[in-house]
C-alpha cells in the first residue's frame, strides 16, 4: 500500500509545493529571461519576413517598368467598331489608317439542288458523290506581287480606242489582275478587250475603225499605267502588248520564299544526287547543328553548293526564274536528283526527270498573271509538253490548234476559242478542268478532240461523242507514283506519324506504323502493306491519285482499315473504313480506293440521313448535314472543313438526279490599308482576322462598310503611368512597414521590433540614395525626379503624372532607356538593391533571419536543459521537505513516547 503525501506538511503545516515553486521560480529567473529573448527573436523573424515581402513587392513593381513594350504601348480606335475592330501591338506605327472593307470571309457551302419531303425519303437515284479540295485552276496574281514585289500604285488610267473614244478607268479598288481585266472590259464608252497571259497585259481594239491610235495615258500624277506595263502604248494597230510585269531579276529571284514553291525541308536527307561518274550524295539541308535552314531560293542554292563537294552545282537560270543543276563529273551513268526522306525537294522543284546535257532545270518561280501554269498542273508535277489538238465540231468543221507555246491553262482555252470553230472553252463549274462546248448546232459528225500524241489525253479532253459538251477531268489533282514522297500528300500537309490496322475479310490483321517504319514514299508504303501477313493487295489506284486496297482473302467478313490513335493516317490517305464492291480493271472486287478525293456510293434506297452518315464517317474535306429550305424540303448540305479560299470544294455527282450546287463560295476576307495617305496595301485572311506585321495592327473584319473606315493609332502612356504608380505605391508600403517596425516613443520608452537595427538603416540608405540621387549609366536622364518620381519630406515617393507623360512625349526613347537599360538602368539598379536586401542568397534580411533562427534554436536548447535542471531541483527539494516532515514527525513521536513514561517507586516491606 502506497504512502500518502500532502502538499501541506502534516507536522509543520508548511505548504511544501508553494514553497518549492517559489524556490524554483527564483532559480528559473535566468531561464525566463532567456525565453523572453527567444520570443523577441521570433517576433523579429516575423517582422523581417514582412519586410522581405515588402522589398520583393517593390522589386516586382519595378520589373513592370523594365519591359520596353510598356513604353511603346499604343491606343487604337476604329471609326466603326461594328464593322472592324482593332488592337495595336507595342510596335504599331502611330498615325491615321484608312481601311476599306472589300470582302468578308466565307466557308464553301454546297447544297443538293433537289429537295425531299423527308430526310428519310429514299433518293430514288443511285451513283457516286466525289468530294475533293484544292486543285483549282482559276488563279490570279495579286497586284502587290508584281514588279518584283513593288506592287502597283492604285489610281486611274485613260484608254482611247481606235474610234477615238476614251474612258477613264478607276483602278483604285483593284486587288488582282482579274480586277484590272474586268474593270477595263466593263468600262463604258470604249470597245477594248483586255487579256492577260503569262507575264503581261494585252489590249485588243474591237471597233474595227482606224480614226485614232489605240492608246493608254496616265491620269493625274500617278504611275498606275506604268506599274501595269501599259504606259506608252500608242499604236496604229488593233492589238498592243504591255511590258513584262515580272521581268527577270536575279536579286528578286534569290529572295523567292521556298514556301511559295511548296518546299518543306526536313530533319534528315532532303535531296539524293546521283552523278554521271557513278557516285552519289545525300544532302541534309536542315541539320539541327546549323543556325538556320534555307528559307529562300538564294539560301537554298548556297546551301546546296556548300554541300555538293564540287561534284555538281546549283545556279539561277539566265532568265532568273529557275534553278539549274549542273553535273560537274563525267561518266556513263545518269545524272539525277530524287527526294530524300526529309523532304520532297526534287518533286517540289520538279527536277526528278531526265537530265539534258548534264543539266536538270527546276520549275519556274514566276507564276502567270492569270490561270494556272501548265508546269503547276498534275498535282505539281506539271503536264508534259503539249503539241497540236485536232478539233471537229458536230457540223463537220475542223481545225488544228498549236499549243506548243501555251504556258497556262487559260492560254490553252484562249487558243481553242481562237481556232475559228464555233467553240467555247473555259474552266468547268468545279474550276478544276476544262469544259468545251460545241456551238455549231450541227449533227452531221461527232464532236472530236484528238491529237497524234497524248496532248488531248493529258489535258483530259480527248473525246469522240455525239454530245455538245466535253467536261475534262481534273488537271490539278495530286497525282502520285511510287516515288511520291508522303510529305506531299493530303494537299501538301503530309501524313505525320502514326499507325493504322488493316483487317482482311478472313479476319487477319496487320499494322502499319509510320512512326517506326522507314517509310517515306508511296512505293515504300505499298510495299510495307503488301509485306504484311494478310491477304490484301495494295497498289496505286486507277485514277493515279492515291493507293487502293483489294481484298484477296475471300472471307466471310469485310476488309476494314482503322486508324490507331488521333493521327488519322488512314483517313488522310482516304482508306479508312470498310471495303465496298467496286469494279477495278473490269473485275468486281471488294476494295477500298483512297486518293485525293472522297468517293461515296449511294443507292436508290439511300436517304439523305444515310448519305450524311456515310460522308461524316470517313469524309476528309466536308461536313454533311441536312437543312430545310423555304418550301419545307430537306436538302443535303456540305460545308468545307477548311475556311476561306483554301477550303473550296470540288463536288461531282455521277447522278444528274442528285446534283450538288454551290450555296456560298469559300473566300478569304479582304481589306486594304493605308496610313497617312500613303500607298495602299491589300490583306487577306481566311477567318477575317488580319495580323499585319507591317503596321503592328490586328484587325477583325465583322461586316462590310460602304465607306472607308478610319483607325487612329496613338501613343498610350497609361501603361507607363500605371506601372510607375504601382512602383510608388509598393515603395510607400515598404516605408510604412519600416516605420511600424522602427518607431521610438519617448513618452513611454516603447520602441519598434527593429528599432536601431542595421538592416532597417541599410534599407533606408540604399533606396534613398538611388531614388533621390543621380542614376548613372541609364542614358541621358539622370534621376527619378526627372521623370516625375521623387521622395517627399516623409521619405515617401510621389508621382507627378504630367511630368512623366511630358518626358515620354519629349523623348520616349530616353525615358525607355532610363528605366529598361540592362545592368545600369534605373530598374536594373533597383533590382540589385532588392537582391542585396532580400535576395534568396546571402542577402541582408535572409542572413539576419537565418541568424535569428540559429539564436532561437540555441536558446530553445538552453531552455530545455535549464528546464531539466529545474525539474531535478524541484524533485530534490520536494524529497528534502518530505524527509524533513518525516524526521520531525519521528522526533515528535519519540517525544510523545518519552512524555508517556511515569516514574517508578522502589520501597521495602516494613511490616516485618
Coordinates of C-alpha atoms in Angstrom, one line a residue, residues 18-402:
X18 CA 4.1 26.6 -2.8
X19 CA 7.4 26.8 -1.0
X20 CA 9.2 24.7 -3.6
X21 CA 7.5 26.7 -6.5
X22 CA 8.8 29.9 -5.0
X23 CA 12.3 28.5 -4.7
X24 CA 12.2 27.1 -8.3
X25 CA 10.9 30.5 -9.5
X26 CA 13.9 32.1 -8.1
X27 CA 16.2 29.6 -9.7
X28 CA 14.2 29.9 -13.1
X29 CA 14.7 33.7 -13.5
X30 CA 17.6 33.2 -15.9
X31 CA 15.5 30.7 -17.9
X32 CA 12.6 33.1 -18.1
X33 CA 14.8 35.9 -19.2
X34 CA 16.1 33.6 -22.0
X35 CA 12.6 32.7 -23.1
X36 CA 11.6 36.3 -23.3
X37 CA 14.6 36.9 -25.5
X38 CA 13.7 33.9 -27.7
X39 CA 10.2 35.3 -28.1
X40 CA 11.6 38.6 -29.1
X41 CA 13.8 36.8 -31.7
X42 CA 10.6 35.2 -33.1
X43 CA 8.8 38.5 -33.3
X44 CA 11.8 39.9 -35.1
X45 CA 11.8 37.0 -37.6
X46 CA 8.1 37.7 -38.4
X47 CA 8.9 41.4 -38.8
X48 CA 11.8 40.5 -41.1
X49 CA 9.6 38.3 -43.2
X50 CA 7.1 41.1 -43.6
X51 CA 9.9 43.5 -44.5
X52 CA 11.2 41.0 -47.0
X53 CA 7.8 40.7 -48.6
X54 CA 7.6 44.5 -48.9
X55 CA 11.0 44.7 -50.6
X56 CA 10.0 42.0 -53.0
X57 CA 6.8 43.9 -53.7
X58 CA 8.9 46.9 -54.7
X59 CA 11.1 44.7 -56.9
X60 CA 8.1 43.1 -58.7
X61 CA 6.5 46.5 -59.2
X62 CA 9.8 47.8 -60.7
X63 CA 10.0 45.0 -63.2
X64 CA 6.9 46.2 -64.9
X65 CA 8.9 49.3 -65.8
X66 CA 11.8 47.2 -67.2
X67 CA 9.6 46.0 -70.1
X68 CA 10.3 48.2 -73.1
X69 CA 6.8 47.3 -74.5
X70 CA 5.2 49.3 -71.6
X71 CA 6.8 52.5 -73.0
X72 CA 5.6 51.8 -76.6
X73 CA 2.0 50.9 -75.8
X74 CA -0.5 52.1 -78.4
X75 CA -4.1 53.0 -78.3
X76 CA -6.1 52.1 -81.5
X77 CA -9.7 53.2 -82.2
X78 CA -11.9 52.3 -85.1
X79 CA -14.4 54.7 -86.5
X80 CA -16.8 51.8 -86.9
X81 CA -16.1 49.1 -84.4
X82 CA -19.2 47.2 -85.6
X83 CA -17.5 46.7 -89.0
X84 CA -13.9 46.3 -87.9
X85 CA -12.3 46.2 -84.5
X86 CA -8.6 46.8 -83.9
X87 CA -5.8 46.0 -81.5
X88 CA -2.4 47.7 -81.6
X89 CA 0.8 46.0 -80.7
X90 CA 3.6 47.9 -79.0
X91 CA 5.4 48.3 -82.3
X92 CA 2.3 49.7 -84.1
X93 CA 3.1 52.8 -86.1
X94 CA 1.2 55.9 -84.9
X95 CA -0.9 57.7 -87.4
X96 CA -4.3 57.6 -89.2
X97 CA -5.1 54.5 -91.2
X98 CA -7.7 54.2 -93.8
X99 CA -9.3 50.8 -94.1
X100 CA -11.5 49.7 -96.9
X101 CA -13.5 46.5 -96.3
X102 CA -13.6 44.5 -99.5
X103 CA -14.7 41.0 -98.8
X104 CA -15.8 39.0 -95.7
X105 CA -14.6 35.5 -95.1
X106 CA -16.8 32.6 -96.2
X107 CA -16.6 28.9 -95.9
X108 CA -17.5 26.9 -99.0
X109 CA -21.0 25.5 -98.7
X110 CA -22.9 23.4 -101.2
X111 CA -26.5 22.0 -101.3
X112 CA -28.4 19.4 -103.2
X113 CA -30.4 21.1 -106.0
X114 CA -33.2 18.7 -105.4
X115 CA -35.3 18.8 -102.2
X116 CA -37.0 15.9 -100.5
X117 CA -40.2 15.8 -98.5
X118 CA -38.4 14.0 -95.7
X119 CA -34.8 13.3 -94.8
X120 CA -35.9 9.6 -94.6
X121 CA -37.3 9.5 -98.1
X122 CA -35.3 7.3 -100.5
X123 CA -33.4 9.2 -103.0
X124 CA -34.7 7.2 -105.9
X125 CA -31.4 7.6 -107.8
X126 CA -28.0 5.9 -107.5
X127 CA -24.5 7.0 -108.3
X128 CA -21.3 8.4 -106.7
X129 CA -20.6 11.6 -104.9
X130 CA -17.0 12.7 -105.2
X131 CA -15.6 15.5 -103.0
X132 CA -12.2 17.0 -103.1
X133 CA -10.5 20.2 -102.0
X134 CA -7.9 22.3 -103.8
X135 CA -6.6 21.8 -107.4
X136 CA -8.4 24.9 -108.7
X137 CA -7.2 26.5 -111.9
X138 CA -8.7 30.0 -111.9
X139 CA -5.9 31.5 -110.1
X140 CA -4.9 35.2 -110.4
X141 CA -2.0 37.3 -109.3
X142 CA -2.3 40.0 -106.6
X143 CA -1.1 43.4 -107.8
X144 CA 1.1 43.6 -104.7
X145 CA 3.2 40.7 -106.1
X146 CA 4.0 42.4 -109.4
X147 CA 7.2 44.2 -110.4
X148 CA 9.4 42.1 -108.1
X149 CA 7.2 42.8 -105.2
X150 CA 7.0 46.6 -105.6
X151 CA 3.3 46.2 -106.5
X152 CA 1.1 48.6 -108.4
X153 CA 0.2 52.1 -107.4
X154 CA -3.6 52.3 -107.3
X155 CA -5.1 55.2 -109.4
X156 CA -6.7 55.8 -112.7
X157 CA -5.7 55.5 -116.4
X158 CA -7.3 56.6 -119.7
X159 CA -7.8 54.3 -122.6
X160 CA -8.5 55.5 -126.1
X161 CA -9.9 53.1 -128.7
X162 CA -9.3 53.3 -132.4
X163 CA -12.7 55.1 -132.9
X164 CA -11.2 57.9 -130.9
X165 CA -13.4 57.4 -127.9
X166 CA -12.0 57.5 -124.4
X167 CA -12.8 56.0 -120.9
X168 CA -11.2 56.9 -117.6
X169 CA -10.6 53.6 -115.8
X170 CA -10.6 53.8 -112.0
X171 CA -8.4 51.1 -110.6
X172 CA -8.1 52.4 -107.1
X173 CA -10.0 49.4 -105.8
X174 CA -8.3 46.7 -107.9
X175 CA -6.6 44.0 -105.9
X176 CA -5.7 41.4 -108.6
X177 CA -5.0 41.2 -112.3
X178 CA -8.6 39.8 -112.7
X179 CA -9.9 43.1 -111.2
X180 CA -7.9 45.1 -113.7
X181 CA -9.1 43.0 -116.6
X182 CA -12.7 43.1 -115.6
X183 CA -12.7 46.8 -114.9
X184 CA -11.2 47.6 -118.4
X185 CA -13.6 45.1 -120.1
X186 CA -16.7 46.6 -118.5
X187 CA -15.7 50.2 -119.0
X188 CA -18.4 52.2 -120.8
X189 CA -17.6 54.4 -123.8
X190 CA -14.9 52.3 -125.4
X191 CA -14.7 48.9 -127.2
X192 CA -11.4 47.4 -125.9
X193 CA -10.8 44.0 -124.6
X194 CA -8.0 43.3 -122.1
X195 CA -6.4 39.9 -121.6
X196 CA -3.5 38.7 -119.5
X197 CA -1.1 36.0 -120.5
X198 CA 1.8 34.6 -118.6
X199 CA 3.6 37.9 -117.8
X200 CA 1.8 40.9 -119.4
X201 CA -1.5 42.6 -120.2
X202 CA -2.6 42.9 -123.8
X203 CA -5.3 45.2 -125.2
X204 CA -7.4 44.4 -128.4
X205 CA -9.4 47.1 -130.1
X206 CA -12.9 45.8 -131.1
X207 CA -14.2 48.9 -133.0
X208 CA -12.8 47.9 -136.4
X209 CA -12.0 51.6 -137.1
X210 CA -8.8 53.5 -137.7
X211 CA -9.7 57.1 -136.7
X212 CA -7.3 57.0 -133.8
X213 CA -4.4 55.1 -132.3
X214 CA -5.0 52.6 -129.5
X215 CA -3.6 54.5 -126.6
X216 CA -3.1 54.4 -122.8
X217 CA -2.4 57.5 -120.7
X218 CA -1.8 58.2 -117.0
X219 CA -4.4 60.3 -115.2
X220 CA -3.1 62.8 -112.6
X221 CA 0.4 62.3 -111.1
X222 CA 0.0 58.6 -110.5
X223 CA 2.0 55.7 -112.0
X224 CA -0.7 53.2 -112.4
X225 CA -0.4 52.7 -116.1
X226 CA 3.4 52.4 -115.8
X227 CA 3.1 49.8 -113.0
X228 CA 0.7 47.8 -115.1
X229 CA 3.1 47.9 -118.0
X230 CA 0.7 49.9 -120.2
X231 CA 2.3 53.3 -120.1
X232 CA 3.4 54.5 -123.6
X233 CA 1.0 52.3 -125.6
X234 CA 0.1 54.5 -128.7
X235 CA -0.1 52.3 -131.7
X236 CA -1.9 52.4 -135.1
X237 CA -2.8 48.7 -134.6
X238 CA -5.7 46.7 -133.3
X239 CA -3.6 45.0 -130.7
X240 CA -1.0 46.2 -128.2
X241 CA 1.0 44.3 -125.6
X242 CA 2.2 45.7 -122.3
X243 CA 5.6 45.3 -120.7
X244 CA 6.7 42.3 -118.7
X245 CA 5.3 42.7 -115.2
X246 CA 7.8 40.3 -113.6
X247 CA 11.0 41.0 -115.6
X248 CA 14.0 38.7 -114.9
X249 CA 15.8 39.9 -111.8
X250 CA 18.4 37.8 -110.1
X251 CA 18.3 39.6 -106.8
X252 CA 14.5 39.3 -106.6
X253 CA 14.6 35.6 -107.7
X254 CA 17.1 34.8 -104.9
X255 CA 14.6 36.2 -102.3
X256 CA 11.7 34.0 -103.5
X257 CA 10.4 32.1 -100.4
X258 CA 10.8 28.4 -100.6
X259 CA 7.3 28.1 -99.2
X260 CA 6.0 29.7 -102.4
X261 CA 7.4 26.7 -104.3
X262 CA 5.9 24.2 -101.8
X263 CA 9.4 23.3 -100.4
X264 CA 9.5 21.9 -96.9
X265 CA 12.9 20.9 -95.6
X266 CA 13.1 18.0 -93.2
X267 CA 15.3 16.8 -90.3
X268 CA 17.0 14.1 -92.5
X269 CA 18.1 13.7 -96.1
X270 CA 16.4 16.3 -98.3
X271 CA 18.0 15.5 -101.7
X272 CA 19.5 12.4 -103.2
X273 CA 22.0 13.1 -106.0
X274 CA 23.3 10.5 -108.5
X275 CA 26.1 11.7 -110.7
X276 CA 27.4 10.6 -114.1
X277 CA 30.6 9.3 -112.6
X278 CA 28.6 6.7 -110.6
X279 CA 29.0 8.4 -107.3
X280 CA 26.1 9.7 -105.2
X281 CA 25.4 12.2 -102.4
X282 CA 22.7 12.5 -99.8
X283 CA 22.2 16.2 -98.7
X284 CA 20.6 17.2 -95.5
X285 CA 19.9 20.9 -95.8
X286 CA 18.3 21.4 -92.4
X287 CA 20.6 19.9 -89.8
X288 CA 19.9 20.8 -86.2
X289 CA 23.6 21.8 -85.8
X290 CA 23.2 24.8 -88.1
X291 CA 21.9 28.2 -87.1
X292 CA 19.2 28.3 -89.7
X293 CA 17.8 26.3 -92.6
X294 CA 17.4 27.8 -96.0
X295 CA 14.1 29.7 -96.5
X296 CA 14.7 31.4 -99.9
X297 CA 15.8 30.3 -103.3
X298 CA 19.1 32.0 -102.9
X299 CA 19.8 30.4 -99.5
X300 CA 18.9 27.0 -100.9
X301 CA 21.3 27.4 -103.8
X302 CA 24.1 28.4 -101.4
X303 CA 23.3 25.5 -99.1
X304 CA 23.4 23.0 -101.9
X305 CA 26.6 24.3 -103.4
X306 CA 28.2 24.2 -99.9
X307 CA 27.4 20.5 -99.7
X308 CA 27.9 19.5 -103.3
X309 CA 31.6 18.6 -102.8
X310 CA 32.5 20.2 -106.1
X311 CA 30.7 17.5 -108.0
X312 CA 27.7 19.4 -109.1
X313 CA 26.4 23.0 -108.9
X314 CA 23.2 24.9 -108.5
X315 CA 22.6 28.4 -110.0
X316 CA 19.9 30.6 -111.3
X317 CA 18.9 30.3 -115.0
X318 CA 19.7 33.1 -117.4
X319 CA 16.1 34.3 -117.1
X320 CA 16.4 34.2 -113.3
X321 CA 13.2 32.2 -113.0
X322 CA 14.5 28.7 -112.4
X323 CA 17.3 26.7 -110.6
X324 CA 19.7 25.0 -112.9
X325 CA 21.6 21.9 -111.6
X326 CA 24.8 21.1 -113.5
X327 CA 26.7 17.7 -113.2
X328 CA 30.4 18.6 -113.0
X329 CA 31.6 15.0 -113.2
X330 CA 31.9 12.8 -116.3
X331 CA 30.9 9.2 -117.0
X332 CA 28.2 7.0 -118.4
X333 CA 25.7 7.0 -115.5
X334 CA 22.7 9.2 -115.5
X335 CA 22.7 12.5 -113.5
X336 CA 19.5 12.6 -111.4
X337 CA 18.0 14.2 -108.4
X338 CA 15.5 12.5 -106.1
X339 CA 13.5 13.2 -103.0
X340 CA 15.1 12.3 -99.7
X341 CA 13.4 11.0 -96.6
X342 CA 13.3 14.5 -95.0
X343 CA 11.6 16.4 -97.8
X344 CA 10.1 16.1 -101.3
X345 CA 12.6 18.7 -102.6
X346 CA 13.2 17.2 -106.0
X347 CA 9.4 16.8 -106.5
X348 CA 8.6 20.3 -105.3
X349 CA 11.2 21.8 -107.6
X350 CA 10.3 19.2 -110.3
X351 CA 13.8 18.2 -111.1
X352 CA 13.2 14.4 -110.8
X353 CA 13.2 13.8 -114.6
X354 CA 15.9 13.0 -117.1
X355 CA 18.9 15.3 -117.4
X356 CA 19.7 17.0 -120.7
X357 CA 23.3 17.8 -121.4
X358 CA 24.2 17.1 -117.7
X359 CA 21.6 19.6 -116.6
X360 CA 18.4 19.5 -114.7
X361 CA 16.2 22.6 -114.5
X362 CA 13.6 23.3 -111.8
X363 CA 10.1 24.7 -112.3
X364 CA 9.7 28.4 -112.8
X365 CA 9.4 30.6 -109.7
X366 CA 7.2 33.1 -111.5
X367 CA 3.6 32.2 -111.7
X368 CA 1.4 33.5 -114.6
X369 CA -0.7 36.6 -114.2
X370 CA -3.9 34.6 -114.7
X371 CA -4.8 31.0 -114.7
X372 CA -2.5 28.1 -113.7
X373 CA 0.8 27.5 -115.3
X374 CA 0.9 24.1 -117.1
X375 CA 4.1 23.4 -115.0
X376 CA 2.0 23.5 -111.9
X377 CA -0.7 21.1 -113.0
X378 CA -0.9 17.4 -112.3
X379 CA -0.6 17.9 -108.6
X380 CA 2.6 20.0 -109.0
X381 CA 4.3 17.6 -111.4
X382 CA 3.4 19.6 -114.5
X383 CA 1.9 18.5 -117.8
X384 CA 4.1 17.1 -120.4
X385 CA 4.9 19.2 -123.4
X386 CA 1.8 20.0 -125.4
X387 CA 1.7 19.9 -129.2
X388 CA -1.3 20.1 -131.5
X389 CA -5.0 19.4 -130.9
X390 CA -7.2 18.3 -133.8
X391 CA -10.8 19.6 -133.4
X392 CA -14.0 18.8 -135.1
X393 CA -17.4 20.3 -134.4
X394 CA -20.7 18.5 -134.9
X395 CA -21.3 20.4 -138.2
X396 CA -18.2 18.7 -139.6
X397 CA -15.9 21.7 -139.5
X398 CA -12.2 21.0 -138.4
X399 CA -9.2 23.0 -137.2
X400 CA -5.8 22.4 -135.8
X401 CA -4.7 24.2 -132.6
X402 CA -1.0 24.6 -131.9

